[in-house]
Amino acid sequence: MTALARNDGSRLGRWWFSVDRWMLATIALLIVIGMLSSLAASPAVAERIGLDAFAFVRRQMLFLPLAAALMLAVSLLGPRSIRRLAVVGFLVSLAFTFAAPIIGPEIKGARRWISLPGLSLQPSEFLKPCFAVVTGWLLAEGLQTRGFPGAAIACLLLGVVLVALKLQPDIGMAAVVLAVFLAQWFVAGLRIVWVALLGGVVSTVAVAAYLLFPHVQSRVARFLDPSSGDTYQIDRALEAFAHGGLLGRGPGEGRVKSVLPDAHADFVFAVLGEEFGMLVCLFIIALFAFIVLRALIRLMGETDPFVVIAGSGLAFQFGLQAFINMGSTLHLIPTKGMTLPFISYGGSSVFAIALGLGMLLALTRKRTRSDAP
């Protein structure tokens, strides 16, 4: 039966025996952990703001299966279809990202959301994975097609994206997009002189962001000197990890979710640390690391520059987002409001991550000459 299955010429059959099932299983495990974390952290937050206790839980239990379906559907596509999807997604999400500061509601001093009937959308979340694939395509074309200014066009698009994010403003998101772009350019064979030059540019931009944006100054100052400002959430998060110890207080026994405003979203890792302990947190870190490393190992065997550069960007982006969330919660870096992939609550984030991982699964599939592009 296995031999017959391997000879299955259907699209689904080819997908099953070409997709990285270890990566797929690890992502599925993260989704299950996300469901459990929603049950652990969301009810207390919902009750504190006057909602039904399971309001966030019901939404997340709807979001996660739909996101998983989106991821699987995208992973069925070939590289050419992934490229087309990314171009369309990039243009649409960029337009909405520019529109958000004009028509979006102001939340915590920024305008990053678009209100649609029945839901709110953060378009910049979808901009990230689509831009990584578009950049991969442009850099790859620059390597393969003599005279094609792929790097120049990619840099121009990067500038447009950074302007769109600055208008909201979302400096943290802009930093992530820039970091992923530089990582992709390095994979594409960036010369050492450009590395030095871009290092100077990045340093200049970082200093400018610190000088021009008060909220950036505040976050950096509170990171370097906790006594210089309000560090309530970070203090409670660190206390949660201390109380959780090695094995945790036990499911439902945590206290930090009752006092942290973002316990179900940006600080869900602290809730897991308090209730399930350090060992479970280390296991979650290992899951994220496994997905990134597994993807990079698969990409090492690829010969298509587009697949290598775009896939590396998606893998790096996924790992960087997880690191920023956990690093902020553990006070290893200045705080940045960024979700923990599939584990934090959030519709836009969950679907954007699913889109990015679907593209990554598609690009890391084993292909033969008979496979459709």
mmCIF file of C-alpha atoms in Angstrom:
data_model
loop_
_atom_site.group_PDB
_atom_site.id
_atom_site.type_symbol
_atom_site.label_atom_id
_atom_site.label_comp_id
_atom_site.label_asym_id
_atom_site.label_seq_id
_atom_site.Cartn_x
_atom_site.Cartn_y
_atom_site.Cartn_z
ATOM 1 C CA MET A 1 0.000 0.000 0.000
ATOM 2 C CA THR A 2 2.883 2.307 0.756
ATOM 3 C CA ALA A 3 4.383 1.629 -2.696
ATOM 4 C CA LEU A 4 1.068 2.362 -4.350
ATOM 5 C CA ALA A 5 0.719 5.518 -2.290
ATOM 6 C CA ARG A 6 4.161 6.697 -3.362
ATOM 7 C CA ASN A 7 3.142 6.180 -6.963
ATOM 8 C CA ASP A 8 0.039 8.296 -6.441
ATOM 9 C CA GLY A 9 0.182 10.945 -9.162
ATOM 10 C CA SER A 10 -2.480 13.188 -7.639
ATOM 11 C CA ARG A 11 -1.585 16.647 -6.389
ATOM 12 C CA LEU A 12 -2.280 15.618 -2.791
ATOM 13 C CA GLY A 13 -0.256 12.418 -3.148
ATOM 14 C CA ARG A 14 2.750 14.285 -4.541
ATOM 15 C CA TRP A 15 2.436 16.833 -1.754
ATOM 16 C CA TRP A 16 2.356 14.241 1.030
ATOM 17 C CA PHE A 17 5.556 12.543 -0.087
ATOM 18 C CA SER A 18 7.413 15.758 -0.880
ATOM 19 C CA VAL A 19 6.536 17.979 2.082
ATOM 20 C CA ASP A 20 8.746 17.962 5.177
ATOM 21 C CA ARG A 21 6.533 15.955 7.518
ATOM 22 C CA TRP A 22 8.807 16.558 10.511
ATOM 23 C CA MET A 23 8.406 20.300 10.075
ATOM 24 C CA LEU A 24 4.683 19.864 9.503
ATOM 25 C CA ALA A 25 4.314 17.817 12.695
ATOM 26 C CA THR A 26 6.250 20.398 14.715
ATOM 27 C CA ILE A 27 4.032 23.207 13.433
ATOM 28 C CA ALA A 28 0.959 21.137 14.316
ATOM 29 C CA LEU A 29 2.333 20.723 17.841
ATOM 30 C CA LEU A 30 2.787 24.495 18.130
ATOM 31 C CA ILE A 31 -0.847 24.981 17.080
ATOM 32 C CA VAL A 32 -1.984 22.562 19.808
ATOM 33 C CA ILE A 33 0.138 24.429 22.352
ATOM 34 C CA GLY A 34 -1.478 27.644 21.102
ATOM 35 C CA MET A 35 -4.925 26.228 21.854
ATOM 36 C CA LEU A 36 -3.816 25.220 25.354
ATOM 37 C CA SER A 37 -2.205 28.614 25.989
ATOM 38 C CA SER A 38 -5.425 30.330 24.960
ATOM 39 C CA LEU A 39 -7.321 28.281 27.534
ATOM 40 C CA ALA A 40 -4.706 29.109 30.162
ATOM 41 C CA ALA A 41 -4.292 32.856 29.599
ATOM 42 C CA SER A 42 -7.348 34.296 27.841
ATOM 43 C CA PRO A 43 -10.254 33.809 30.317
ATOM 44 C CA ALA A 44 -8.674 35.973 33.017
ATOM 45 C CA VAL A 45 -7.962 38.786 30.545
ATOM 46 C CA ALA A 46 -11.489 38.619 29.084
ATOM 47 C CA GLU A 47 -13.137 38.791 32.507
ATOM 48 C CA ARG A 48 -10.942 41.713 33.550
ATOM 49 C CA ILE A 49 -12.144 43.826 30.600
ATOM 50 C CA GLY A 50 -15.799 42.843 31.027
ATOM 51 C CA LEU A 51 -16.133 40.163 28.336
ATOM 52 C CA ASP A 52 -17.394 36.621 28.564
ATOM 53 C CA ALA A 53 -14.624 34.464 30.043
ATOM 54 C CA PHE A 54 -14.249 32.362 26.908
ATOM 55 C CA ALA A 55 -14.652 35.164 24.339
ATOM 56 C CA PHE A 56 -10.973 35.122 23.307
ATOM 57 C CA VAL A 57 -10.819 31.333 23.549
ATOM 58 C CA ARG A 58 -13.695 30.868 21.097
ATOM 59 C CA ARG A 59 -12.108 33.265 18.614
ATOM 60 C CA GLN A 60 -8.711 31.592 18.859
ATOM 61 C CA MET A 61 -10.247 28.135 18.493
ATOM 62 C CA LEU A 62 -11.764 29.412 15.254
ATOM 63 C CA PHE A 63 -8.642 31.246 14.074
ATOM 64 C CA LEU A 64 -6.175 28.387 14.544
ATOM 65 C CA PRO A 65 -7.954 25.671 12.476
ATOM 66 C CA LEU A 66 -8.679 28.171 9.695
ATOM 67 C CA ALA A 67 -5.049 29.293 9.760
ATOM 68 C CA ALA A 68 -3.904 25.666 9.588
ATOM 69 C CA ALA A 69 -6.144 25.130 6.551
ATOM 70 C CA LEU A 70 -4.656 28.234 4.900
ATOM 71 C CA MET A 71 -1.126 26.989 5.591
ATOM 72 C CA LEU A 72 -1.841 23.553 4.095
ATOM 73 C CA ALA A 73 -3.525 25.067 1.026
ATOM 74 C CA VAL A 74 -0.557 27.364 0.349
ATOM 75 C CA SER A 75 1.928 24.519 0.884
ATOM 76 C CA LEU A 76 0.357 22.673 -2.074
ATOM 77 C CA LEU A 77 1.599 25.369 -4.474
ATOM 78 C CA GLY A 78 4.760 25.293 -6.550
ATOM 79 C CA PRO A 79 7.490 27.981 -6.488
ATOM 80 C CA ARG A 80 6.018 29.874 -9.448
ATOM 81 C CA SER A 81 2.568 30.040 -7.828
ATOM 82 C CA ILE A 82 4.136 31.069 -4.513
ATOM 83 C CA ARG A 83 5.865 33.927 -6.307
ATOM 84 C CA ARG A 84 2.632 35.080 -7.910
ATOM 85 C CA LEU A 85 0.727 34.830 -4.623
ATOM 86 C CA ALA A 86 3.430 36.851 -2.865
ATOM 87 C CA VAL A 87 3.392 39.618 -5.476
ATOM 88 C CA VAL A 88 -0.388 40.010 -5.220
ATOM 89 C CA GLY A 89 -0.267 39.776 -1.424
ATOM 90 C CA PHE A 90 2.536 42.333 -1.269
ATOM 91 C CA LEU A 91 0.715 44.905 -3.404
ATOM 92 C CA VAL A 92 -2.588 44.524 -1.523
ATOM 93 C CA SER A 93 -1.040 44.539 1.971
ATOM 94 C CA LEU A 94 1.216 47.494 1.084
ATOM 95 C CA ALA A 95 -1.793 49.515 -0.068
ATOM 96 C CA PHE A 96 -3.641 48.750 3.157
ATOM 97 C CA THR A 97 -0.525 49.500 5.225
ATOM 98 C CA PHE A 98 -0.392 52.981 3.681
ATOM 99 C CA ALA A 99 -4.146 53.373 4.247
ATOM 100 C CA ALA A 100 -4.064 52.387 7.934
ATOM 101 C CA PRO A 101 -2.690 55.736 9.249
ATOM 102 C CA ILE A 102 -5.432 57.536 7.317
ATOM 103 C CA ILE A 103 -8.559 55.435 7.945
ATOM 104 C CA GLY A 104 -7.531 53.177 10.818
ATOM 105 C CA PRO A 105 -8.370 53.723 14.501
ATOM 106 C CA GLU A 106 -5.681 54.983 16.860
ATOM 107 C CA ILE A 107 -4.622 52.304 19.358
ATOM 108 C CA LYS A 108 -1.880 53.065 21.896
ATOM 109 C CA GLY A 109 -0.677 56.027 19.875
ATOM 110 C CA ALA A 110 -0.403 54.205 16.533
ATOM 111 C CA ARG A 111 -2.651 53.529 13.546
ATOM 112 C CA ARG A 112 -1.828 50.038 12.327
ATOM 113 C CA TRP A 113 -5.258 48.456 11.956
ATOM 114 C CA ILE A 114 -7.977 48.478 9.310
ATOM 115 C CA SER A 115 -11.541 47.976 10.551
ATOM 116 C CA LEU A 116 -13.532 45.674 8.272
ATOM 117 C CA PRO A 117 -17.066 44.299 8.782
ATOM 118 C CA GLY A 118 -16.797 41.766 11.601
ATOM 119 C CA LEU A 119 -13.031 41.985 12.085
ATOM 120 C CA SER A 120 -9.939 44.161 12.421
ATOM 121 C CA LEU A 121 -6.916 43.585 10.225
ATOM 122 C CA GLN A 122 -3.261 44.553 10.675
ATOM 123 C CA PRO A 123 -2.037 44.597 7.050
ATOM 124 C CA SER A 124 1.653 44.954 7.937
ATOM 125 C CA GLU A 125 1.572 41.413 9.354
ATOM 126 C CA PHE A 126 0.817 40.062 5.874
ATOM 127 C CA LEU A 127 3.295 42.456 4.310
ATOM 128 C CA LYS A 128 6.214 40.730 6.069
ATOM 129 C CA PRO A 129 6.086 37.242 4.489
ATOM 130 C CA CYS A 130 4.989 38.527 1.077
ATOM 131 C CA PHE A 131 7.845 41.041 0.971
ATOM 132 C CA ALA A 132 10.354 38.320 1.911
ATOM 133 C CA VAL A 133 9.261 36.218 -1.082
ATOM 134 C CA VAL A 134 9.191 39.190 -3.475
ATOM 135 C CA THR A 135 12.681 40.161 -2.311
ATOM 136 C CA GLY A 136 13.856 36.585 -2.822
ATOM 137 C CA TRP A 137 12.543 36.665 -6.388
ATOM 138 C CA LEU A 138 14.187 40.018 -7.227
ATOM 139 C CA LEU A 139 17.568 39.056 -5.760
ATOM 140 C CA ALA A 140 17.454 35.683 -7.514
ATOM 141 C CA GLU A 141 16.617 37.299 -10.854
ATOM 142 C CA GLY A 142 19.517 39.676 -10.335
ATOM 143 C CA LEU A 143 21.831 36.678 -9.975
ATOM 144 C CA GLN A 144 20.433 34.740 -12.925
ATOM 145 C CA THR A 145 19.628 37.460 -15.483
ATOM 146 C CA ARG A 146 22.513 39.552 -16.675
ATOM 147 C CA GLY A 147 21.757 43.266 -16.429
ATOM 148 C CA PHE A 148 18.593 42.846 -14.346
ATOM 149 C CA PRO A 149 18.751 45.344 -11.415
ATOM 150 C CA GLY A 150 17.144 42.977 -8.904
ATOM 151 C CA ALA A 151 19.019 44.305 -5.874
ATOM 152 C CA ALA A 152 18.286 47.927 -6.791
ATOM 153 C CA ILE A 153 14.550 47.250 -7.204
ATOM 154 C CA ALA A 154 14.507 45.303 -3.934
ATOM 155 C CA CYS A 155 16.163 48.224 -2.125
ATOM 156 C CA LEU A 156 13.639 50.627 -3.644
ATOM 157 C CA LEU A 157 10.731 48.458 -2.456
ATOM 158 C CA LEU A 158 12.366 48.195 0.968
ATOM 159 C CA GLY A 159 12.391 51.993 1.193
ATOM 160 C CA VAL A 160 8.701 52.135 0.287
ATOM 161 C CA VAL A 161 7.858 49.515 2.941
ATOM 162 C CA LEU A 162 9.874 51.327 5.607
ATOM 163 C CA VAL A 163 8.094 54.599 4.809
ATOM 164 C CA ALA A 164 4.709 52.870 5.124
ATOM 165 C CA LEU A 165 5.661 51.419 8.513
ATOM 166 C CA LYS A 166 7.123 54.715 9.739
ATOM 167 C CA LEU A 167 3.824 56.499 9.032
ATOM 168 C CA GLN A 168 1.907 54.233 11.441
ATOM 169 C CA PRO A 169 4.451 54.302 13.228
ATOM 170 C CA ASP A 170 5.739 50.743 13.745
ATOM 171 C CA ILE A 171 9.491 50.984 14.203
ATOM 172 C CA GLY A 172 9.780 47.448 15.579
ATOM 173 C CA MET A 173 8.124 45.955 12.515
ATOM 174 C CA ALA A 174 10.368 48.081 10.284
ATOM 175 C CA ALA A 175 13.430 46.727 12.104
ATOM 176 C CA VAL A 176 12.257 43.141 11.519
ATOM 177 C CA VAL A 177 11.642 43.761 7.807
ATOM 178 C CA LEU A 178 15.075 45.373 7.466
ATOM 179 C CA ALA A 179 16.812 42.532 9.330
ATOM 180 C CA VAL A 180 15.153 39.884 7.141
ATOM 181 C CA PHE A 181 16.061 41.819 3.985
ATOM 182 C CA LEU A 182 19.727 42.029 5.020
ATOM 183 C CA ALA A 183 19.774 38.314 5.856
ATOM 184 C CA GLN A 184 18.402 37.484 2.407
ATOM 185 C CA TRP A 185 20.900 39.753 0.694
ATOM 186 C CA PHE A 186 23.693 38.012 2.629
ATOM 187 C CA VAL A 187 22.414 34.621 1.420
ATOM 188 C CA ALA A 188 22.341 36.004 -2.127
ATOM 189 C CA GLY A 189 26.079 36.738 -1.932
ATOM 190 C CA LEU A 190 26.344 40.297 -0.651
ATOM 191 C CA ARG A 191 29.906 41.594 -0.971
ATOM 192 C CA ILE A 192 31.809 42.413 2.207
ATOM 193 C CA VAL A 193 32.061 46.107 1.274
ATOM 194 C CA TRP A 194 28.262 46.265 1.095
ATOM 195 C CA VAL A 195 28.037 44.487 4.458
ATOM 196 C CA ALA A 196 30.172 47.216 6.032
ATOM 197 C CA LEU A 197 28.244 49.983 4.286
ATOM 198 C CA LEU A 198 24.850 48.592 5.261
ATOM 199 C CA GLY A 199 26.072 48.079 8.808
ATOM 200 C CA GLY A 200 26.751 51.807 8.956
ATOM 201 C CA VAL A 201 23.347 52.597 7.456
ATOM 202 C CA VAL A 202 21.551 50.348 9.946
ATOM 203 C CA SER A 203 23.435 51.934 12.844
ATOM 204 C CA THR A 204 22.504 55.395 11.591
ATOM 205 C CA VAL A 205 18.852 54.423 11.228
ATOM 206 C CA ALA A 206 18.835 52.933 14.735
ATOM 207 C CA VAL A 207 20.263 56.122 16.241
ATOM 208 C CA ALA A 208 17.786 58.240 14.258
ATOM 209 C CA ALA A 209 14.871 56.112 15.471
ATOM 210 C CA TYR A 210 16.065 56.551 19.043
ATOM 211 C CA LEU A 211 16.347 60.324 18.669
ATOM 212 C CA LEU A 212 13.126 60.898 16.712
ATOM 213 C CA PHE A 213 10.608 58.598 18.405
ATOM 214 C CA PRO A 214 9.896 59.103 22.127
ATOM 215 C CA HIS A 215 8.402 55.629 22.560
ATOM 216 C CA VAL A 216 11.637 54.085 21.238
ATOM 217 C CA GLN A 217 13.666 56.189 23.672
ATOM 218 C CA SER A 218 11.378 55.110 26.507
ATOM 219 C CA ARG A 219 11.695 51.397 25.739
ATOM 220 C CA VAL A 220 15.474 51.528 25.437
ATOM 221 C CA ALA A 221 15.792 53.601 28.611
ATOM 222 C CA ARG A 222 13.580 51.219 30.591
ATOM 223 C CA PHE A 223 15.593 48.276 29.305
ATOM 224 C CA LEU A 224 18.932 49.804 30.337
ATOM 225 C CA ASP A 225 17.613 51.353 33.567
ATOM 226 C CA PRO A 226 14.346 49.844 34.888
ATOM 227 C CA SER A 227 14.013 52.654 37.424
ATOM 228 C CA SER A 228 13.706 55.240 34.630
ATOM 229 C CA GLY A 229 10.086 54.415 33.770
ATOM 230 C CA ASP A 230 7.130 52.074 34.011
ATOM 231 C CA THR A 231 8.319 48.437 33.848
ATOM 232 C CA TYR A 232 5.186 46.909 35.360
ATOM 233 C CA GLN A 233 4.593 44.251 32.707
ATOM 234 C CA ILE A 234 8.226 43.147 32.548
ATOM 235 C CA ASP A 235 8.467 42.991 36.352
ATOM 236 C CA ARG A 236 5.335 40.831 36.592
ATOM 237 C CA ALA A 237 6.572 38.592 33.770
ATOM 238 C CA LEU A 238 9.913 37.981 35.474
ATOM 239 C CA GLU A 239 8.126 37.255 38.751
ATOM 240 C CA ALA A 240 5.959 34.721 36.895
ATOM 241 C CA PHE A 241 9.022 32.828 35.644
ATOM 242 C CA ALA A 242 10.519 32.885 39.147
ATOM 243 C CA HIS A 243 7.323 31.516 40.692
ATOM 244 C CA GLY A 244 6.979 28.870 38.000
ATOM 245 C CA GLY A 245 10.392 27.391 38.631
ATOM 246 C CA LEU A 246 11.319 24.154 36.905
ATOM 247 C CA LEU A 247 7.920 22.440 36.736
ATOM 248 C CA GLY A 248 5.450 25.312 37.185
ATOM 249 C CA ARG A 249 2.581 25.947 39.563
ATOM 250 C CA GLY A 250 0.275 23.722 37.529
ATOM 251 C CA PRO A 251 -2.393 24.331 34.844
ATOM 252 C CA GLY A 252 -4.783 27.092 35.912
ATOM 253 C CA GLU A 253 -2.775 27.954 39.023
ATOM 254 C CA GLY A 254 -0.919 30.941 37.604
ATOM 255 C CA ARG A 255 -1.457 34.438 38.989
ATOM 256 C CA VAL A 256 0.257 36.690 36.457
ATOM 257 C CA LYS A 257 -2.580 36.399 33.913
ATOM 258 C CA SER A 258 -4.851 38.197 36.365
ATOM 259 C CA VAL A 259 -2.699 41.328 36.418
ATOM 260 C CA LEU A 260 -0.935 41.474 33.023
ATOM 261 C CA PRO A 261 -2.939 43.436 30.412
ATOM 262 C CA ASP A 262 -1.384 41.478 27.510
ATOM 263 C CA ALA A 263 -1.154 38.094 29.210
ATOM 264 C CA HIS A 264 -2.984 36.388 26.315
ATOM 265 C CA ALA A 265 -0.943 38.082 23.586
ATOM 266 C CA ASP A 266 2.526 39.620 23.910
ATOM 267 C CA PHE A 267 3.221 38.120 27.362
ATOM 268 C CA VAL A 268 1.678 34.657 26.958
ATOM 269 C CA PHE A 269 5.150 33.124 27.378
ATOM 270 C CA ALA A 270 5.181 34.392 30.985
ATOM 271 C CA VAL A 271 1.845 32.660 31.652
ATOM 272 C CA LEU A 272 3.240 29.396 30.293
ATOM 273 C CA GLY A 273 6.396 29.836 32.362
ATOM 274 C CA GLU A 274 4.443 30.298 35.589
ATOM 275 C CA GLU A 275 1.952 27.465 35.060
ATOM 276 C CA PHE A 276 4.104 24.884 33.265
ATOM 277 C CA GLY A 277 7.641 25.777 34.292
ATOM 278 C CA MET A 278 11.027 26.220 32.708
ATOM 279 C CA LEU A 279 11.158 22.759 31.131
ATOM 280 C CA VAL A 280 8.052 23.374 29.034
ATOM 281 C CA CYS A 281 9.391 26.813 28.029
ATOM 282 C CA LEU A 282 12.661 25.232 26.894
ATOM 283 C CA PHE A 283 10.653 22.662 24.942
ATOM 284 C CA ILE A 284 8.735 25.453 23.165
ATOM 285 C CA ILE A 285 12.005 27.229 22.334
ATOM 286 C CA ALA A 286 13.312 23.943 20.916
ATOM 287 C CA LEU A 287 10.233 23.632 18.681
ATOM 288 C CA PHE A 288 10.821 27.065 17.155
ATOM 289 C CA ALA A 289 14.531 26.348 16.707
ATOM 290 C CA PHE A 290 13.773 22.982 15.086
ATOM 291 C CA ILE A 291 11.467 24.549 12.473
ATOM 292 C CA VAL A 292 14.052 27.174 11.509
ATOM 293 C CA LEU A 293 16.985 24.754 11.392
ATOM 294 C CA ARG A 294 14.992 22.080 9.573
ATOM 295 C CA ALA A 295 13.975 24.593 6.911
ATOM 296 C CA LEU A 296 17.543 25.826 6.441
ATOM 297 C CA ILE A 297 18.844 22.265 6.142
ATOM 298 C CA ARG A 298 16.262 21.486 3.466
ATOM 299 C CA LEU A 299 17.177 24.683 1.608
ATOM 300 C CA MET A 300 20.874 23.748 1.594
ATOM 301 C CA GLY A 301 20.078 21.028 -0.936
ATOM 302 C CA GLU A 302 18.271 23.400 -3.311
ATOM 303 C CA THR A 303 19.763 24.724 -6.542
ATOM 304 C CA ASP A 304 17.077 27.301 -7.383
ATOM 305 C CA PRO A 305 18.303 30.710 -6.088
ATOM 306 C CA PHE A 306 14.728 31.963 -5.652
ATOM 307 C CA VAL A 307 13.790 29.012 -3.439
ATOM 308 C CA VAL A 308 16.962 29.393 -1.349
ATOM 309 C CA ILE A 309 16.757 33.172 -0.835
ATOM 310 C CA ALA A 310 12.978 33.397 -0.310
ATOM 311 C CA GLY A 311 12.883 30.308 1.910
ATOM 312 C CA SER A 312 15.803 31.562 4.032
ATOM 313 C CA GLY A 313 14.030 34.885 4.512
ATOM 314 C CA LEU A 314 10.794 33.210 5.630
ATOM 315 C CA ALA A 315 12.648 30.904 8.040
ATOM 316 C CA PHE A 316 14.685 33.772 9.509
ATOM 317 C CA GLN A 317 11.573 35.928 9.859
ATOM 318 C CA PHE A 318 9.712 33.185 11.731
ATOM 319 C CA GLY A 319 12.593 32.578 14.125
ATOM 320 C CA LEU A 320 13.246 36.295 14.644
ATOM 321 C CA GLN A 321 9.617 36.967 15.576
ATOM 322 C CA ALA A 322 9.682 34.152 18.141
ATOM 323 C CA PHE A 323 12.979 35.428 19.570
ATOM 324 C CA ILE A 324 11.717 39.011 19.865
ATOM 325 C CA ASN A 325 8.606 37.921 21.755
ATOM 326 C CA MET A 326 10.409 35.600 24.167
ATOM 327 C CA GLY A 327 13.411 37.915 24.510
ATOM 328 C CA SER A 328 11.145 40.846 25.406
ATOM 329 C CA THR A 329 9.271 38.775 27.979
ATOM 330 C CA LEU A 330 12.529 37.627 29.569
ATOM 331 C CA HIS A 331 13.938 41.189 29.498
ATOM 332 C CA LEU A 332 16.799 40.153 27.199
ATOM 333 C CA ILE A 333 15.950 42.932 24.715
ATOM 334 C CA PRO A 334 13.824 46.123 24.890
ATOM 335 C CA THR A 335 10.108 45.395 24.823
ATOM 336 C CA LYS A 336 8.404 45.150 21.429
ATOM 337 C CA GLY A 337 4.760 44.297 20.947
ATOM 338 C CA MET A 338 5.138 41.201 18.786
ATOM 339 C CA THR A 339 3.191 37.957 19.078
ATOM 340 C CA LEU A 340 4.635 34.506 19.721
ATOM 341 C CA PRO A 341 3.809 32.551 16.528
ATOM 342 C CA PHE A 342 0.647 30.408 16.889
ATOM 343 C CA ILE A 343 0.766 30.712 20.694
ATOM 344 C CA SER A 344 -0.241 34.333 21.280
ATOM 345 C CA TYR A 345 -3.823 35.427 20.682
ATOM 346 C CA GLY A 346 -4.462 37.396 17.504
ATOM 347 C CA GLY A 347 -6.237 36.927 14.202
ATOM 348 C CA SER A 348 -3.992 38.914 11.840
ATOM 349 C CA SER A 349 -0.850 37.450 13.359
ATOM 350 C CA VAL A 350 -2.082 33.851 13.230
ATOM 351 C CA PHE A 351 -3.149 34.041 9.582
ATOM 352 C CA ALA A 352 -0.015 35.920 8.497
ATOM 353 C CA ILE A 353 2.194 33.338 10.202
ATOM 354 C CA ALA A 354 0.188 30.564 8.538
ATOM 355 C CA LEU A 355 0.687 32.242 5.164
ATOM 356 C CA GLY A 356 4.439 32.530 5.734
ATOM 357 C CA LEU A 357 4.826 28.948 6.937
ATOM 358 C CA GLY A 358 2.663 27.665 4.088
ATOM 359 C CA MET A 359 5.047 29.378 1.666
ATOM 360 C CA LEU A 360 8.033 27.934 3.542
ATOM 361 C CA LEU A 361 6.588 24.401 3.448
ATOM 362 C CA ALA A 362 5.942 24.802 -0.275
ATOM 363 C CA LEU A 363 9.460 26.037 -1.013
ATOM 364 C CA THR A 364 11.144 23.291 1.059
ATOM 365 C CA ARG A 365 9.258 20.442 -0.618
ATOM 366 C CA LYS A 366 11.318 17.890 -2.531
ATOM 367 C CA ARG A 367 10.656 18.366 -6.226
ATOM 368 C CA THR A 368 11.285 16.221 -9.260
ATOM 369 C CA ARG A 369 11.293 17.190 -12.907
ATOM 370 C CA SER A 370 7.738 15.931 -13.256
ATOM 371 C CA ASP A 371 6.430 18.225 -10.548
ATOM 372 C CA ALA A 372 4.412 21.264 -11.589
ATOM 373 C CA PRO A 373 6.162 24.608 -10.999
#
